[in-house]
Amino acid sequence: GPTLDRVTKTGTMVQVMDQSYPPFSFLNDKNEMDGFDAEVAKEVAKRLGVTLKIETPAWEVITAGNWKGRWDICICSMTPSKQRGEVLDFVTIYYNTPGALVVSADDKTTTSMKDLNGKKVGAQSGTPYEEYLNKAMHPEDGSVVKYPFEAVTVTPFASEDLAFQDLALGGGKRLDGIVGNLITIQPRITQTPDKFRVVDANLFADPNAIAVDKGDPEWKAKVASVIDDMRKDGTLSKISMKWIGADIIAK
Amino acid sequence: MSFKGKVFLVWMLLAACFAAFVASFDLKLSLIAEKLPFLLGLHLTPNGFIQGLPLTLFLCLAAMVFSTILGFLAALGRLSGNPLAYGLATFYTSFFRGTPLLVQLMLIYLGLPQLGPVPGAVPAGIIALSLCYGAYISEIFRAGIQAVPNGQREAAAALGLPRWLVMYKVILPQALKLIVPPLGAQFISMLKDSSLVSMVGLWEIMFLAQSYGRSSYRYMEMLLTAAVLYWLLSIVFEAIQARIEARFPQGRH
Amino acid sequence: MSFKGKVFLVWMLLAACFAAFVASFDLKLSLIAEKLPFLLGLHLTPNGFIQGLPLTLFLCLAAMVFSTILGFLAALGRLSGNPLAYGLATFYTSFFRGTPLLVQLMLIYLGLPQLGPVPGAVPAGIIALSLCYGAYISEIFRAGIQAVPNGQREAAAALGLPRWLVMYKVILPQALKLIVPPLGAQFISMLKDSSLVSMVGLWEIMFLAQSYGRSSYRYMEMLLTAAVLYWLLSIVFEAIQARIEARFPQGRH
Amino acid sequence: MSTAPLAADKPEMLRLEGVHKHFGSHHVLRNVSLSVRQGDKVVLCGPSGSGKSTLIRCINRLVSHDQGRVLVEGIEVSDHARDLELIRRDVGMVFQQFNLFPHLTILENCTLAPTWARKMGKKDAEALALSLLERVHIPDQAHKYPPQLSGGQQQRAAIARALCMKPKVMLFDEPTSALDPEMVKEVLDVMTELAAEGMTMICVTHEMGFARKVADQVVFMDKGEIVEEAPPEEFFTAPRNERTRQFLCQILSHE
Amino acid sequence: MSTAPLAADKPEMLRLEGVHKHFGSHHVLRNVSLSVRQGDKVVLCGPSGSGKSTLIRCINRLVSHDQGRVLVEGIEVSDHARDLELIRRDVGMVFQQFNLFPHLTILENCTLAPTWARKMGKKDAEALALSLLERVHIPDQAHKYPPQLSGGQQQRAAIARALCMKPKVMLFDEPTSALDPEMVKEVLDVMTELAAEGMTMICVTHEMGFARKVADQVVFMDKGEIVEEAPPEEFFTAPRNERTRQFLCQILSHE
Ligand SMILES: Nc1ncnc2c1ncn2[C@@H]1O[C@H](COP(=O)(O)OP(=O)(O)OP(=O)(O)O)[C@@H](O)[C@H]1O
Ligand SMILES: Nc1ncnc2c1ncn2[C@@H]1O[C@H](COP(=O)(O)OP(=O)(O)OP(=O)(O)O)[C@@H](O)[C@H]1O
Ligand SMILES: [Mg+2]
Ligand SMILES: [Mg+2]
């Protein structure tokens, strides 16, 4: 297919990822994209024998599909869904992560999602966490998600940072809770102690997949086999241990 | 055929070209039809607040009023011989013209709570838009006021009118003719910049378009819908501006 | 003390107030010190491309050139008696003034490939900025050209000069005096709007500031640093503009 | 038998004593002294840039002098805001460029100052304005806007506007030099009538016919100084100063 | 013995035949016909708004006429761009407001058209310009910018600028009415010299002294029509038309 041809011809694989989704992707002290996703991408490139180039357009631009040869692969923590499947191909699910509920540290009463009925709960817009709060998840595998609450006031944010800044003002001031990826939340809580508290660390399992542009089954197969190798020989788990401190790799 | 008729034809032709270009994206029109009522604000948010187009309009109208007042005051400051007024006005305009609206919004939304008051999203958005555009508008007022021929000021002063009255009855009414066109242009800019306040969680047009676009993975459809709404709004704004301009007496001696 | 001196004092006082306000955020200054070299673009990106301030400047300078050319041509169209030229120019300005820059950028970056060419991020950013600002600038050129007294056009025509020469040698040089100040204001706006092109993955000032801010969980520090950089840039732009303005002969008869 | 009293008997309206004015380093008025009694008509002439406008603007402080004293009815003109407004209400001014307010009708132009600065009722102000518009022969233009009037009509409206404040002195700064030649006469006629009614007037003009007919005193300025000051017969027939002679020769030669 | 040939012997320079012009519904020129022979000096006068400016602007098509024909040296004036540029190079024009290019020095004002439209070398154009600035008595102003000059100097520079194109006809549209009175003479003097040198001239002016001295023919317009056309002696002493008489009375009365 065209993508594989291009990668072979130019000897470079262009990886596209979110500019800032620590610890999966972020700009490190050397001003290079780094993190779990970046390292997986490096390893994939190494095994393919090509050089890696990373680009970081906005998430909307990545997920709009129709890459037109701009990018070859997206190892970028994308949750597969039926609708996304219409514009992108998913190679394989490479890790799972739990969705978590966070409240302000001064909020001593909330013990589960149920307690937030009718209250303001934030999530990053366009993520499975927002869909969860809207009770509108459509997992690609057709599994059914349980929602242990009636209805909350969903407050979507363009970036999670702002949601956390709002919650940091104190529970109920602007926000009562946030639902997000436990793994991205964890470092934030360590960085700003005494501000937040994780209430429920396992709301639902959020699968994350590697995506490629449509129309190149050979490339898809090739990437799948490389990832499979990395999974089998424990490379993925090692990377996971390095960045996350736990093995979250999907078996 | 008249000139106007020909121009209209050219417009239709270009609009058709644009439509053909857009059609090449293979858009899912059903999605647009489904989401349009929300963008138009025909329903309230789950909180019972206005959303979409009415919210955008509300934010802009409020910010228009405040930014015009601010801009006028800052213009007086810049024209004043008082170093305090002049310094305040120039510092204000320099800062708010020189820094991105996004940063200003964040300073107000996240910074003000450090000092005590916790502004809600709507006030924060209106304050940020007003402060930012007030800085631009002050320049418009300054230029408009200065363009009124000095003879007008002198004639009014020679009649023994006090200074505020000269400004209010003689200078401002004449300056308006020069002020209205660029002011209208600023308001059209503001219309689009108001989308930035979606940052703080206001469900205006762009916010809804982006969240629907993200959740349905049909980003282009929603963006284009938003674009058409903004375009229509700005055409309406321009028409209102043209009407106001037409009411000014034409001649000047 | 002179007026200027007093104004300077007022500025210093206000700057101190602002600094005190900012200090209340409990900022981590070491982080700013660490990231500033990157924001200033002292290093290249891992891809070997410029980033930060130089990239912002490069995008703006390129877009300035193209938007000025576009704006001039569109102004000629709007002043023309030819319905095709007039229609094209008004459609262009209406669309690009009426819709958000974000949408325009997406149409170019994601839409153009549908027609064939796949623009890179830098060209797409420059094209979008140029088209958008060209529409605003056309209005500035139109107003500037129209403000040159008709007697100038008549005197030049009466000498038997061809029309292009009248425009080039007589009208434009005089219009520039009116064009430069609002043009400078547009360029300062452009400076800040250029941050939008981070959407297509360009590592300009705002992109870096936001990335660093998010990954270090210190959003305010980075935003303020970016704000100060933009502010300084716009002060430099204003100084250049003032220099150019000062070079125009003062008097008009 | 009622004859006009001798000039020397009438009270002094205006007095300038050793007035100097600089614009930057440019010395525009040099030690100018002048006294104008009630009912006097003074014509001021001189080459362009000689300081005529500056001089009469010092009287109502549209220009502030650097040195010397300017007195209107014995009150010294200074920056004191309240005093200044009061003095300006007693001193009417008519400009070369008319300076009517183009966004107001002629009637509104005339009633603006009386209603706001003299606190006159709207009705009274309008009645007064209409009577004065009648006096300058344009009662039928009251509801038009200034740009709709000819130059001569505009200037007469400007005179009416000034008269609406019931001033005690009128200052004219080249009131006819922006007019088409057929309109010069209609404005000069109004000014002549005003003079005949006893108004104190200081008038910068180059209309020497008017000066001959109306002025009590002709003052010639050059380079910021008053060079010659004489009744018109003497001024035109036997100018003492060489500069005056030259000037008169230049402006009378092409008539 | 070389005497000036009789007017009738000289070739015709300009000819207007039944020219009409409307601005919207306003009929500004009504069936105007006029013939000007080489060396003729025509003075055009009439009340404001009578169409004088419109008439002379039709000659170099700054205004396009609706009906009738305008011929310059036998060539009909039309919208044909190339012809028009050629005609305009032969017809110089001087405006009431001078219309010098304020961003160019006086010398550059004078050399712009010769270098670009006559393709003259820079050196030649400058030499020509300097000689003409000498002729209008302002050679020392060549390197100044227009706003630095007095009104009279500016107008003379504008005359020199027009002469630099070596025109065969000169059109003057109230060249002295924006001038201070002391400067009127210096401009009229230059125009008189130009007339003496045999230039064909059409001159809108209200300077009746000039008309008496210089004109071969005085044309009086009113409401878009040519009402009277006569040599100056006849025009001033025995105007046939009532409207002419009224006009003359108005503008001569206050001199
Ligand atoms: N506001 C000002 N700033 C600087 N210079 C000024 C100002 N007003 C007048 N001047 C200068 O002062 C001098 C006298 O000006 P003024 O207007 O009093 O002369 P004038 O006799 O009225 O001349 P004119 O007949 O041209 O009206 C001139 O050289 C003029 O350039
Ligand atoms: N461009 C124009 N559009 C509309 N009306 C015009 C235009 N130019 C002139 N007119 C009108 O045509 C009439 C004649 O104007 P013109 O300028 O020829 O008069 P004039 O005799 O030169 O008067 P003046 O002595 O005031 O210069 C006037 O009523 C004027 O208002
Ligand atoms: Mg003066
Ligand atoms: Mg005219």
PDB file of N, CA and C in Angstrom, chain C residues 139-179:
ATOM      1  N   GLU C 139      -9.310  46.642   3.323  1.00  0.00           N
ATOM      2  CA  GLU C 139     -10.125  47.740   3.801  1.00  0.00           C
ATOM      3  C   GLU C 139      -9.253  48.950   4.134  1.00  0.00           C
ATOM      4  N   ILE C 140      -8.095  48.684   4.704  1.00  0.00           N
ATOM      5  CA  ILE C 140      -7.174  49.769   5.066  1.00  0.00           C
ATOM      6  C   ILE C 140      -6.654  50.465   3.816  1.00  0.00           C
ATOM      7  N   PHE C 141      -6.267  49.667   2.826  1.00  0.00           N
ATOM      8  CA  PHE C 141      -5.777  50.259   1.588  1.00  0.00           C
ATOM      9  C   PHE C 141      -6.883  51.056   0.899  1.00  0.00           C
ATOM     10  N   ARG C 142      -8.084  50.475   0.885  1.00  0.00           N
ATOM     11  CA  ARG C 142      -9.190  51.166   0.222  1.00  0.00           C
ATOM     12  C   ARG C 142      -9.404  52.539   0.860  1.00  0.00           C
ATOM     13  N   ALA C 143      -9.484  52.543   2.185  1.00  0.00           N
ATOM     14  CA  ALA C 143      -9.726  53.813   2.873  1.00  0.00           C
ATOM     15  C   ALA C 143      -8.576  54.784   2.626  1.00  0.00           C
ATOM     16  N   GLY C 144      -7.349  54.286   2.664  1.00  0.00           N
ATOM     17  CA  GLY C 144      -6.193  55.148   2.457  1.00  0.00           C
ATOM     18  C   GLY C 144      -6.180  55.750   1.063  1.00  0.00           C
ATOM     19  N   ILE C 145      -6.466  54.915   0.069  1.00  0.00           N
ATOM     20  CA  ILE C 145      -6.450  55.393  -1.315  1.00  0.00           C
ATOM     21  C   ILE C 145      -7.563  56.405  -1.528  1.00  0.00           C
ATOM     22  N   GLN C 146      -8.733  56.114  -0.954  1.00  0.00           N
ATOM     23  CA  GLN C 146      -9.853  57.036  -1.141  1.00  0.00           C
ATOM     24  C   GLN C 146      -9.649  58.363  -0.433  1.00  0.00           C
ATOM     25  N   ALA C 147      -8.823  58.340   0.620  1.00  0.00           N
ATOM     26  CA  ALA C 147      -8.652  59.572   1.381  1.00  0.00           C
ATOM     27  C   ALA C 147      -7.729  60.567   0.680  1.00  0.00           C
ATOM     28  N   VAL C 148      -6.964  60.094  -0.293  1.00  0.00           N
ATOM     29  CA  VAL C 148      -6.122  61.048  -1.031  1.00  0.00           C
ATOM     30  C   VAL C 148      -7.062  61.969  -1.808  1.00  0.00           C
ATOM     31  N   PRO C 149      -6.909  63.288  -1.625  1.00  0.00           N
ATOM     32  CA  PRO C 149      -7.880  64.206  -2.232  1.00  0.00           C
ATOM     33  C   PRO C 149      -7.965  63.973  -3.737  1.00  0.00           C
ATOM     34  N   ASN C 150      -9.163  64.078  -4.241  1.00  0.00           N
ATOM     35  CA  ASN C 150      -9.405  63.806  -5.642  1.00  0.00           C
ATOM     36  C   ASN C 150      -8.591  64.739  -6.540  1.00  0.00           C
ATOM     37  N   GLY C 151      -8.314  65.936  -6.036  1.00  0.00           N
ATOM     38  CA  GLY C 151      -7.511  66.895  -6.796  1.00  0.00           C
ATOM     39  C   GLY C 151      -6.160  66.323  -7.210  1.00  0.00           C
ATOM     40  N   GLN C 152      -5.601  65.446  -6.380  1.00  0.00           N
ATOM     41  CA  GLN C 152      -4.317  64.844  -6.707  1.00  0.00           C
ATOM     42  C   GLN C 152      -4.436  63.951  -7.938  1.00  0.00           C
ATOM     43  N   ARG C 153      -5.472  63.151  -7.947  1.00  0.00           N
ATOM     44  CA  ARG C 153      -5.732  62.265  -9.084  1.00  0.00           C
ATOM     45  C   ARG C 153      -5.950  63.100 -10.339  1.00  0.00           C
ATOM     46  N   GLU C 154      -6.748  64.173 -10.187  1.00  0.00           N
ATOM     47  CA  GLU C 154      -7.071  65.005 -11.343  1.00  0.00           C
ATOM     48  C   GLU C 154      -5.842  65.713 -11.871  1.00  0.00           C
ATOM     49  N   ALA C 155      -5.032  66.238 -10.950  1.00  0.00           N
ATOM     50  CA  ALA C 155      -3.836  66.948 -11.393  1.00  0.00           C
ATOM     51  C   ALA C 155      -2.926  66.000 -12.157  1.00  0.00           C
ATOM     52  N   ALA C 156      -2.788  64.780 -11.656  1.00  0.00           N
ATOM     53  CA  ALA C 156      -1.908  63.819 -12.317  1.00  0.00           C
ATOM     54  C   ALA C 156      -2.481  63.412 -13.669  1.00  0.00           C
ATOM     55  N   ALA C 157      -3.796  63.187 -13.699  1.00  0.00           N
ATOM     56  CA  ALA C 157      -4.425  62.805 -14.964  1.00  0.00           C
ATOM     57  C   ALA C 157      -4.296  63.944 -15.964  1.00  0.00           C
ATOM     58  N   ALA C 158      -4.486  65.183 -15.501  1.00  0.00           N
ATOM     59  CA  ALA C 158      -4.431  66.333 -16.405  1.00  0.00           C
ATOM     60  C   ALA C 158      -3.044  66.479 -17.023  1.00  0.00           C
ATOM     61  N   LEU C 159      -2.015  65.919 -16.354  1.00  0.00           N
ATOM     62  CA  LEU C 159      -0.668  65.977 -16.924  1.00  0.00           C
ATOM     63  C   LEU C 159      -0.462  64.895 -17.984  1.00  0.00           C
ATOM     64  N   GLY C 160      -1.480  64.042 -18.171  1.00  0.00           N
ATOM     65  CA  GLY C 160      -1.355  62.996 -19.183  1.00  0.00           C
ATOM     66  C   GLY C 160      -0.635  61.754 -18.680  1.00  0.00           C
ATOM     67  N   LEU C 161      -0.569  61.568 -17.363  1.00  0.00           N
ATOM     68  CA  LEU C 161       0.080  60.364 -16.850  1.00  0.00           C
ATOM     69  C   LEU C 161      -0.868  59.177 -16.962  1.00  0.00           C
ATOM     70  N   PRO C 162      -0.352  58.008 -17.341  1.00  0.00           N
ATOM     71  CA  PRO C 162      -1.218  56.820 -17.389  1.00  0.00           C
ATOM     72  C   PRO C 162      -1.669  56.408 -15.990  1.00  0.00           C
ATOM     73  N   ARG C 163      -2.765  55.656 -15.926  1.00  0.00           N
ATOM     74  CA  ARG C 163      -3.403  55.382 -14.640  1.00  0.00           C
ATOM     75  C   ARG C 163      -2.518  54.649 -13.644  1.00  0.00           C
ATOM     76  N   TRP C 164      -1.760  53.658 -14.117  1.00  0.00           N
ATOM     77  CA  TRP C 164      -0.924  52.902 -13.161  1.00  0.00           C
ATOM     78  C   TRP C 164       0.124  53.814 -12.547  1.00  0.00           C
ATOM     79  N   LEU C 165       0.597  54.766 -13.345  1.00  0.00           N
ATOM     80  CA  LEU C 165       1.635  55.661 -12.849  1.00  0.00           C
ATOM     81  C   LEU C 165       1.051  56.626 -11.820  1.00  0.00           C
ATOM     82  N   VAL C 166      -0.168  57.052 -12.068  1.00  0.00           N
ATOM     83  CA  VAL C 166      -0.842  57.925 -11.104  1.00  0.00           C
ATOM     84  C   VAL C 166      -0.937  57.205  -9.762  1.00  0.00           C
ATOM     85  N   MET C 167      -1.358  55.931  -9.803  1.00  0.00           N
ATOM     86  CA  MET C 167      -1.468  55.142  -8.571  1.00  0.00           C
ATOM     87  C   MET C 167      -0.101  55.006  -7.896  1.00  0.00           C
ATOM     88  N   TYR C 168       0.904  54.656  -8.692  1.00  0.00           N
ATOM     89  CA  TYR C 168       2.200  54.279  -8.143  1.00  0.00           C
ATOM     90  C   TYR C 168       3.000  55.490  -7.650  1.00  0.00           C
ATOM     91  N   LYS C 169       2.913  56.597  -8.389  1.00  0.00           N
ATOM     92  CA  LYS C 169       3.769  57.734  -8.072  1.00  0.00           C
ATOM     93  C   LYS C 169       3.053  58.821  -7.265  1.00  0.00           C
ATOM     94  N   VAL C 170       1.742  58.875  -7.387  1.00  0.00           N
ATOM     95  CA  VAL C 170       1.032  59.995  -6.753  1.00  0.00           C
ATOM     96  C   VAL C 170       0.128  59.528  -5.615  1.00  0.00           C
ATOM     97  N   ILE C 171      -0.718  58.535  -5.879  1.00  0.00           N
ATOM     98  CA  ILE C 171      -1.715  58.145  -4.866  1.00  0.00           C
ATOM     99  C   ILE C 171      -1.080  57.336  -3.743  1.00  0.00           C
ATOM    100  N   LEU C 172      -0.423  56.225  -4.095  1.00  0.00           N
ATOM    101  CA  LEU C 172       0.098  55.338  -3.048  1.00  0.00           C
ATOM    102  C   LEU C 172       1.037  56.050  -2.068  1.00  0.00           C
ATOM    103  N   PRO C 173       2.016  56.811  -2.565  1.00  0.00           N
ATOM    104  CA  PRO C 173       2.921  57.446  -1.597  1.00  0.00           C
ATOM    105  C   PRO C 173       2.179  58.328  -0.586  1.00  0.00           C
ATOM    106  N   GLN C 174       1.097  58.954  -1.027  1.00  0.00           N
ATOM    107  CA  GLN C 174       0.345  59.795  -0.092  1.00  0.00           C
ATOM    108  C   GLN C 174      -0.568  58.965   0.788  1.00  0.00           C
ATOM    109  N   ALA C 175      -1.114  57.886   0.217  1.00  0.00           N
ATOM    110  CA  ALA C 175      -2.016  57.036   0.999  1.00  0.00           C
ATOM    111  C   ALA C 175      -1.256  56.358   2.130  1.00  0.00           C
ATOM    112  N   LEU C 176       0.026  56.078   1.901  1.00  0.00           N
ATOM    113  CA  LEU C 176       0.810  55.336   2.889  1.00  0.00           C
ATOM    114  C   LEU C 176       0.742  55.974   4.267  1.00  0.00           C
ATOM    115  N   LYS C 177       0.705  57.286   4.291  1.00  0.00           N
ATOM    116  CA  LYS C 177       0.674  57.987   5.562  1.00  0.00           C
ATOM    117  C   LYS C 177      -0.539  57.569   6.398  1.00  0.00           C
ATOM    118  N   LEU C 178      -1.649  57.336   5.722  1.00  0.00           N
ATOM    119  CA  LEU C 178      -2.863  56.905   6.409  1.00  0.00           C
ATOM    120  C   LEU C 178      -2.890  55.396   6.580  1.00  0.00           C
ATOM    121  N   ILE C 179      -2.147  54.696   5.725  1.00  0.00           N
ATOM    122  CA  ILE C 179      -2.213  53.235   5.733  1.00  0.00           C
ATOM    123  C   ILE C 179      -1.333  52.649   6.820  1.00  0.00           C
TER     124      ILE C 179
END
